[in-house]
Coordinates of C-alpha atoms in Angstrom, one line a residue:
M2 CA 0.0 0.0 0.0
N3 CA 1.4 3.3 -1.1
A4 CA -1.0 5.7 0.7
E5 CA 0.3 7.5 3.7
F6 CA -2.9 7.2 5.7
R7 CA -5.2 4.2 6.5
A8 CA -8.7 3.9 7.9
P9 CA -8.5 4.1 11.7
K10 CA -8.2 0.8 13.5
G11 CA -11.5 -1.0 13.9
T12 CA -13.1 0.9 11.0
F13 CA -13.5 0.2 7.3
D14 CA -14.2 1.9 4.0
L15 CA -17.3 0.9 2.0
V16 CA -16.3 0.8 -1.7
P17 CA -18.2 -0.6 -4.7
P18 CA -19.7 -3.1 -5.0
R19 CA -20.0 -3.7 -1.2
G20 CA -21.0 -0.1 -0.7
E21 CA -24.0 -0.6 -3.0
A22 CA -24.9 -3.7 -1.1
M23 CA -24.8 -1.9 2.2
L24 CA -27.0 0.8 0.8
A25 CA -29.5 -1.8 -0.5
V26 CA -29.5 -3.5 3.0
R27 CA -30.4 -0.3 4.7
E28 CA -33.1 0.4 2.1
A29 CA -34.6 -3.0 2.6
M30 CA -34.6 -2.5 6.4
A31 CA -36.4 0.8 6.0
A32 CA -39.0 -0.4 3.5
P33 CA -41.3 -2.1 6.0
L34 CA -41.1 0.9 8.3
R35 CA -42.0 3.3 5.5
S36 CA -45.0 1.2 4.5
A37 CA -46.1 1.2 8.2
G38 CA -46.2 5.0 8.4
Y39 CA -42.9 5.7 10.3
G40 CA -41.4 9.1 9.8
Y41 CA -37.7 9.7 9.2
I42 CA -35.6 11.4 11.9
E43 CA -31.9 12.3 11.9
T44 CA -29.9 13.4 14.9
P45 CA -26.3 14.7 15.2
S46 CA -23.4 12.2 15.3
F47 CA -22.5 13.5 18.7
E48 CA -24.4 14.4 21.8
E49 CA -23.8 15.6 25.4
T50 CA -21.9 12.9 27.2
A51 CA -24.4 13.1 30.1
L52 CA -27.3 11.9 27.7
F53 CA -25.6 8.5 27.3
A54 CA -24.4 8.3 30.9
R55 CA -27.9 8.8 32.2
G56 CA -29.8 7.0 29.5
V57 CA -27.7 4.1 28.6
G58 CA -26.5 3.5 32.2
E59 CA -23.3 4.4 34.0
S60 CA -22.6 0.8 34.9
T61 CA -22.7 -0.5 31.3
D62 CA -19.6 -1.4 29.3
I63 CA -20.7 1.1 26.7
V64 CA -20.5 4.0 29.1
T65 CA -17.5 2.8 31.2
K66 CA -15.3 1.4 28.4
E67 CA -16.6 2.0 24.9
M68 CA -17.6 5.6 24.4
Y69 CA -15.6 8.0 22.2
S70 CA -15.9 11.1 24.5
F71 CA -14.0 14.4 24.2
T72 CA -14.1 18.0 25.3
T73 CA -14.7 20.6 22.6
R74 CA -12.8 23.8 22.3
G75 CA -15.7 25.5 24.0
G76 CA -15.4 23.2 27.0
D77 CA -18.4 21.0 26.3
D78 CA -18.3 17.3 27.1
V79 CA -19.6 15.4 24.0
T80 CA -19.6 11.8 22.8
L81 CA -19.9 10.2 19.4
R82 CA -23.3 8.4 19.6
P83 CA -22.8 4.7 20.6
E84 CA -26.5 4.0 20.1
G85 CA -29.6 5.7 18.6
T86 CA -32.5 5.5 21.1
A87 CA -31.4 8.1 23.6
P88 CA -30.6 10.8 20.9
V89 CA -33.9 10.1 19.2
L90 CA -35.8 10.5 22.4
R91 CA -33.9 13.7 23.2
A92 CA -34.9 15.1 19.8
V93 CA -38.5 14.1 20.3
L94 CA -38.6 16.0 23.6
E95 CA -36.7 19.0 22.4
N96 CA -38.9 19.4 19.3
N97 CA -42.1 18.7 21.2
L98 CA -43.1 15.8 19.0
H99 CA -44.6 14.1 22.0
R100 CA -47.1 17.0 22.5
G101 CA -48.9 16.1 19.2
A102 CA -50.7 12.9 18.3
L103 CA -49.5 9.8 20.0
P104 CA -47.9 7.4 19.4
V105 CA -44.9 8.9 17.5
K106 CA -43.4 6.4 15.1
L107 CA -39.9 7.2 13.8
W108 CA -37.1 5.5 11.9
Y109 CA -33.5 6.5 11.3
S110 CA -30.3 5.3 9.8
G111 CA -26.7 6.2 10.4
S112 CA -23.2 5.4 11.8
Y113 CA -22.5 4.7 15.5
Y114 CA -19.2 4.4 17.4
R115 CA -17.9 2.2 20.2
Y116 CA -14.3 1.7 21.3
E117 CA -14.1 -2.1 21.3
R118 CA -11.6 -4.8 20.5
P119 CA -12.0 -5.1 16.7
Q120 CA -13.0 -8.5 15.3
K121 CA -15.2 -9.8 12.6
G122 CA -18.7 -8.6 13.1
R123 CA -17.7 -6.1 15.8
Y124 CA -16.2 -2.8 14.6
R125 CA -15.6 0.6 16.2
H126 CA -17.7 2.3 13.5
F127 CA -20.8 0.5 12.4
S128 CA -24.1 1.2 10.5
Q129 CA -27.6 0.6 11.8
V130 CA -31.2 1.2 10.9
G131 CA -33.4 1.9 13.9
A132 CA -37.1 2.4 14.7
E133 CA -38.9 3.7 17.7
I134 CA -42.6 3.9 18.9
L135 CA -43.1 6.5 21.6
G136 CA -46.1 7.4 23.7
T137 CA -47.8 4.0 24.2
E138 CA -47.5 1.0 26.5
D139 CA -49.6 -1.2 24.2
P140 CA -47.9 -4.6 23.7
A141 CA -49.1 -4.5 20.1
S142 CA -46.4 -1.9 19.5
D143 CA -43.8 -4.3 20.8
A144 CA -45.1 -7.1 18.5
E145 CA -45.3 -4.7 15.5
L146 CA -41.7 -3.8 15.7
V147 CA -40.6 -7.5 15.9
V148 CA -42.8 -8.2 12.8
L149 CA -41.4 -5.3 10.9
A150 CA -37.8 -6.5 11.6
V151 CA -38.6 -10.0 10.5
D152 CA -40.2 -8.7 7.4
A153 CA -37.0 -6.7 6.6
Y154 CA -34.9 -9.8 6.9
R155 CA -37.3 -11.8 4.8
L156 CA -37.2 -9.1 2.1
L157 CA -33.4 -9.6 1.9
G158 CA -33.9 -13.3 1.5
L159 CA -32.5 -14.4 4.9
T160 CA -33.9 -17.6 6.3
G161 CA -31.5 -18.2 9.2
V162 CA -32.4 -15.3 11.5
R163 CA -33.9 -16.5 14.8
V164 CA -36.0 -14.3 17.2
L165 CA -35.2 -14.5 20.9
L166 CA -37.8 -13.1 23.3
N167 CA -37.9 -12.3 27.0
S168 CA -39.5 -9.9 29.5
L169 CA -37.4 -7.9 32.0
G170 CA -40.5 -6.9 33.9
S171 CA -41.3 -3.4 35.1
H172 CA -41.0 -1.5 38.4
E173 CA -43.6 -3.9 39.8
S174 CA -41.3 -7.0 39.2
R175 CA -37.7 -5.8 39.1
P176 CA -37.1 -5.1 42.8
A177 CA -37.8 -8.6 44.0
Y178 CA -35.9 -10.1 41.1
R179 CA -33.0 -7.8 41.6
A180 CA -32.7 -8.8 45.3
A181 CA -33.0 -12.5 44.5
L182 CA -30.3 -12.2 41.8
Q183 CA -28.0 -10.3 44.0
D184 CA -28.3 -12.9 46.8
Y185 CA -27.4 -15.6 44.3
L186 CA -24.5 -13.7 42.7
R187 CA -23.0 -12.8 46.1
G188 CA -22.6 -16.4 46.8
L189 CA -20.4 -17.0 43.7
D190 CA -16.6 -16.6 43.5
L191 CA -16.4 -13.6 41.2
D192 CA -13.7 -11.1 40.3
E193 CA -13.7 -7.6 41.8
E194 CA -15.1 -5.9 38.8
T195 CA -18.0 -8.4 38.5
K196 CA -18.7 -8.0 42.2
R197 CA -19.0 -4.3 41.7
R198 CA -21.5 -4.9 38.9
V199 CA -23.5 -7.1 41.2
E200 CA -24.1 -4.1 43.5
L201 CA -24.7 -1.5 40.7
N202 CA -26.7 -3.5 38.2
P203 CA -26.8 -7.3 38.6
L204 CA -28.5 -7.8 35.3
R205 CA -25.3 -6.7 33.7
V206 CA -23.7 -9.9 35.0
L207 CA -26.2 -12.0 33.1
D208 CA -24.9 -10.3 29.9
D209 CA -21.3 -11.4 30.7
K210 CA -20.2 -13.7 27.8
R211 CA -17.2 -15.3 29.6
P212 CA -17.7 -19.1 29.7
E213 CA -16.8 -19.3 33.4
I214 CA -19.4 -16.7 34.3
Q215 CA -22.1 -18.3 32.1
K216 CA -21.4 -21.7 33.8
A217 CA -21.7 -20.1 37.2
L218 CA -25.1 -18.6 36.2
A219 CA -26.6 -21.9 35.4
E220 CA -28.8 -22.0 38.5
A221 CA -29.4 -18.2 38.7
P222 CA -33.0 -17.2 39.3
L223 CA -35.1 -16.2 36.2
I224 CA -36.9 -12.9 35.8
T225 CA -39.9 -14.8 34.3
D226 CA -40.5 -16.4 37.8
F227 CA -40.9 -12.9 39.3
L228 CA -43.2 -11.2 36.8
S229 CA -46.2 -9.4 38.2
P230 CA -49.6 -10.2 36.8
S231 CA -49.6 -7.1 34.6
D232 CA -46.1 -7.7 33.3
R233 CA -47.0 -11.3 32.6
A234 CA -50.1 -10.3 30.8
H235 CA -48.2 -7.8 28.7
H236 CA -45.6 -10.5 27.8
E237 CA -48.2 -13.1 26.9
T238 CA -50.0 -10.6 24.6
V239 CA -46.8 -9.9 22.8
R240 CA -46.2 -13.7 22.4
S241 CA -49.8 -14.3 21.1
L242 CA -49.6 -11.4 18.6
L243 CA -46.3 -12.7 17.2
T244 CA -47.8 -16.2 16.9
A245 CA -50.8 -14.8 15.1
A246 CA -48.6 -12.9 12.7
G247 CA -46.7 -16.1 11.8
V248 CA -43.5 -15.1 13.5
A249 CA -41.6 -17.9 15.1
F250 CA -39.7 -17.0 18.3
E251 CA -37.7 -18.7 21.1
D252 CA -38.4 -17.8 24.7
D253 CA -35.0 -17.0 26.3
P254 CA -35.5 -16.2 30.0
R255 CA -31.8 -15.3 30.3
L256 CA -31.8 -12.8 27.5
V257 CA -30.5 -9.3 28.6
R258 CA -28.9 -6.5 26.5
G259 CA -26.1 -4.1 27.2
L260 CA -28.3 -1.1 27.9
D261 CA -29.9 -0.2 31.3
Y262 CA -33.0 1.4 30.0
Y263 CA -34.9 -1.7 28.9
T264 CA -38.1 -2.8 30.7
R265 CA -40.6 -5.5 29.9
T266 CA -40.3 -6.8 26.3
L267 CA -36.8 -7.6 25.2
F268 CA -35.9 -9.3 21.9
E269 CA -32.8 -10.1 19.8
F270 CA -32.3 -11.3 16.3
V271 CA -29.5 -13.8 15.9
H272 CA -27.9 -15.7 13.0
D273 CA -25.9 -18.8 13.9
G274 CA -23.7 -18.4 10.7
L275 CA -21.9 -15.4 12.3
G276 CA -20.1 -17.3 15.1
S277 CA -19.8 -15.6 18.5
Q278 CA -21.0 -12.3 17.2
S279 CA -24.4 -13.8 16.3
A280 CA -26.7 -10.8 17.0
V281 CA -27.8 -9.0 13.9
G282 CA -30.2 -6.7 15.7
G283 CA -32.3 -6.3 18.8
G284 CA -34.3 -4.0 21.0
G285 CA -37.1 -3.8 23.5
R286 CA -39.3 -1.6 25.6
Y287 CA -37.9 1.4 27.6
D288 CA -40.8 2.9 29.5
G289 CA -38.7 4.9 32.0
L290 CA -36.0 6.4 29.7
S291 CA -37.7 9.7 29.2
E292 CA -37.8 10.4 32.9
L293 CA -34.1 9.4 33.2
I294 CA -33.1 12.2 30.8
G295 CA -35.3 14.8 32.3
G296 CA -38.5 14.4 30.3
P297 CA -42.1 13.5 31.2
A298 CA -43.4 10.0 31.3
L299 CA -43.3 8.7 27.7
P300 CA -43.2 5.0 27.3
G301 CA -41.4 3.6 24.3
V302 CA -40.2 0.6 22.4
G303 CA -37.7 0.3 19.6
W304 CA -35.0 -1.7 17.8
A305 CA -31.7 -1.3 15.9
L306 CA -30.7 -3.6 13.1
G307 CA -27.0 -3.9 12.2
A308 CA -26.4 -3.4 8.5
D309 CA -22.8 -4.6 8.7
R310 CA -23.7 -7.9 10.4
T311 CA -26.7 -8.4 8.1
L312 CA -24.3 -8.3 5.2
L313 CA -22.2 -11.0 6.9
A314 CA -25.4 -13.0 7.4
L315 CA -26.2 -12.8 3.7
E316 CA -22.7 -14.1 2.9
A317 CA -23.0 -16.9 5.5
E318 CA -26.2 -18.1 3.7
G319 CA -24.5 -17.9 0.3
L320 CA -26.9 -15.3 -0.9
A321 CA -26.0 -12.8 -3.6
L322 CA -25.4 -9.4 -2.1
P323 CA -28.1 -6.9 -3.1
G324 CA -27.2 -3.8 -5.0
T325 CA -28.3 -1.4 -7.6
T326 CA -29.2 -2.6 -11.1
G327 CA -26.0 -0.9 -12.5
V328 CA -25.6 0.5 -15.9
Q329 CA -28.0 -0.7 -18.5
V330 CA -26.9 1.2 -21.6
F331 CA -23.3 2.2 -22.4
A332 CA -22.7 4.8 -25.2
V333 CA -19.6 4.4 -27.3
P334 CA -18.9 7.6 -29.4
L335 CA -16.3 7.6 -32.1
G336 CA -15.1 11.1 -32.7
D337 CA -15.7 14.6 -31.2
E338 CA -19.1 15.2 -32.8
A339 CA -20.3 11.8 -31.7
A340 CA -19.0 12.4 -28.2
A341 CA -21.1 15.5 -27.8
W342 CA -24.1 13.7 -29.2
A343 CA -23.6 10.7 -26.8
F344 CA -23.4 13.0 -23.8
G345 CA -26.8 14.3 -24.7
L346 CA -28.1 10.7 -25.2
V347 CA -27.0 9.4 -21.8
T348 CA -28.4 12.6 -20.1
T349 CA -31.8 12.0 -21.7
L350 CA -31.7 8.2 -20.9
R351 CA -30.9 9.0 -17.2
R352 CA -33.8 11.5 -17.0
E353 CA -36.1 8.8 -18.5
G354 CA -35.1 6.3 -15.8
V355 CA -32.5 4.3 -17.8
A356 CA -29.2 3.8 -16.1
A357 CA -26.6 4.9 -18.7
D358 CA -22.9 5.7 -19.0
V359 CA -20.6 6.9 -21.8
A360 CA -17.0 6.2 -22.8
T361 CA -14.9 9.3 -22.2
G362 CA -11.4 10.5 -23.0
G363 CA -11.5 9.9 -26.7
R364 CA -11.0 6.1 -26.4
G365 CA -10.9 4.0 -29.6
L366 CA -13.5 1.4 -30.4
K367 CA -11.6 -1.5 -28.8
G368 CA -10.9 0.3 -25.5
A369 CA -14.5 1.8 -25.3
M370 CA -16.0 -1.7 -25.9
K371 CA -13.9 -3.1 -23.0
A372 CA -15.2 -0.3 -20.8
A373 CA -18.8 -1.2 -21.9
D374 CA -18.2 -4.8 -20.9
R375 CA -16.7 -3.8 -17.5
S376 CA -19.7 -1.6 -16.8
G377 CA -22.1 -4.6 -16.8
A378 CA -24.4 -2.9 -19.3
K379 CA -26.8 -5.0 -21.4
Y380 CA -26.5 -2.8 -24.5
A381 CA -24.0 -0.6 -26.1
V382 CA -24.9 2.3 -28.4
V383 CA -22.0 2.7 -30.9
V384 CA -22.1 5.9 -33.0
G385 CA -19.6 7.6 -35.3
E386 CA -19.8 10.6 -37.6
R387 CA -21.1 8.5 -40.5
D388 CA -23.9 7.1 -38.3
L389 CA -24.9 10.6 -37.3
A390 CA -24.9 11.8 -40.9
E391 CA -27.3 8.9 -41.7
G392 CA -29.4 9.6 -38.6
V393 CA -28.8 6.2 -37.0
A394 CA -27.0 4.6 -34.1
Q395 CA -25.8 1.0 -33.8
V396 CA -27.4 -0.8 -30.8
K397 CA -25.4 -3.9 -29.8
D398 CA -26.5 -6.6 -27.4
L399 CA -23.4 -7.2 -25.3
A400 CA -24.5 -10.8 -24.4
T401 CA -25.2 -12.1 -27.9
G402 CA -23.2 -9.7 -30.0
E403 CA -26.2 -9.0 -32.2
Q404 CA -26.3 -5.4 -33.6
Q405 CA -28.9 -3.3 -35.4
A406 CA -29.1 0.2 -36.7
V407 CA -31.8 2.3 -35.0
S408 CA -33.0 5.8 -36.0
V409 CA -31.7 8.4 -33.5
N410 CA -35.2 9.8 -33.3
E411 CA -36.5 6.5 -32.0
L412 CA -33.5 5.5 -30.1
V413 CA -34.6 6.4 -26.5
T414 CA -38.0 4.8 -26.9
H415 CA -36.3 1.7 -28.4
L416 CA -33.8 1.4 -25.5
K417 CA -36.5 1.9 -22.9
R418 CA -38.3 -1.1 -24.4
L419 CA -35.2 -3.2 -24.3
V420 CA -34.3 -2.6 -20.7

């Protein structure tokens, strides 16, 4: 490599054709949301550090180890966003969207940043599509989001995505479970950092992926044994709605996620073809998050789907990566007069919805035809000064080699029929 600079460790460049595939993945994830009436929202790439400390949770790995935080020249403490829910909720409150008709349904797409040990499927810069429903405690909203995510994966052709489902309960259930879990964990031989987590937020210990910790948790109490009647009813409604919608799911009473704001419904989308980093998306309900960041009571539920890991899942299933249709028509001008004419042709074709490109730089016929083949176009339009004088252009099928002369006055209509 001759370049002086490289992409920062743990990040990557998206270049064609993978960049086109990533764009197509994000569009496929957004398609079910758009059809369900979700509005698009976009927030800054950085926020006040306190937003994530309060919202995500000061005991989480994200806040304690993984955030890109810095002080601006003006003395403000800011952080590159490690997740999307807290910024979206902040924007909803700041712009008074919650004072209008409820629920508020939003979707977003962008880059997120976490300082982690780089490995396949886990990067320091990653892309997600997210969705949130704010202003309702209705379990139908929880089920709706799971269904929309499943539909997005199906739209991409994925068949190996599994849905894991759990309930973390609410303020009615959590205190008793927290106490029981702490009693159990205090009886284990744990390292000092894990012992500190036991006191701050024992659910974080359940999310510890170390084999020795998971083995020690084998007999830990389950939240599902502590659910209040209302929490249990909420969870059973979500389960029945998913079943009615034809969504298969697996009950996972040990499922937790690395964010403190979750309550009640929790879900994760996993793909076994990705190895240890099997999660391709996830989310859940966060009914108390608004109050944590200084807002009014505003229940919510949402998810984020990882575009990077979804690409890996597509590859694991041997599926062709999605992308744009590419160039359909490639113009090959021979001579200056033909070059000016060809420029006008491809401009017209593009405006008519036909993907088109043109050979530039005064290439000869052989070089221009090689460029046409590399473009992936189905047809080449070859035109020289003699053709223009006769009012025709040569349309060549690049797959069969067949060629025919077409009147320049009918050329655009002819090409639109072909493609």
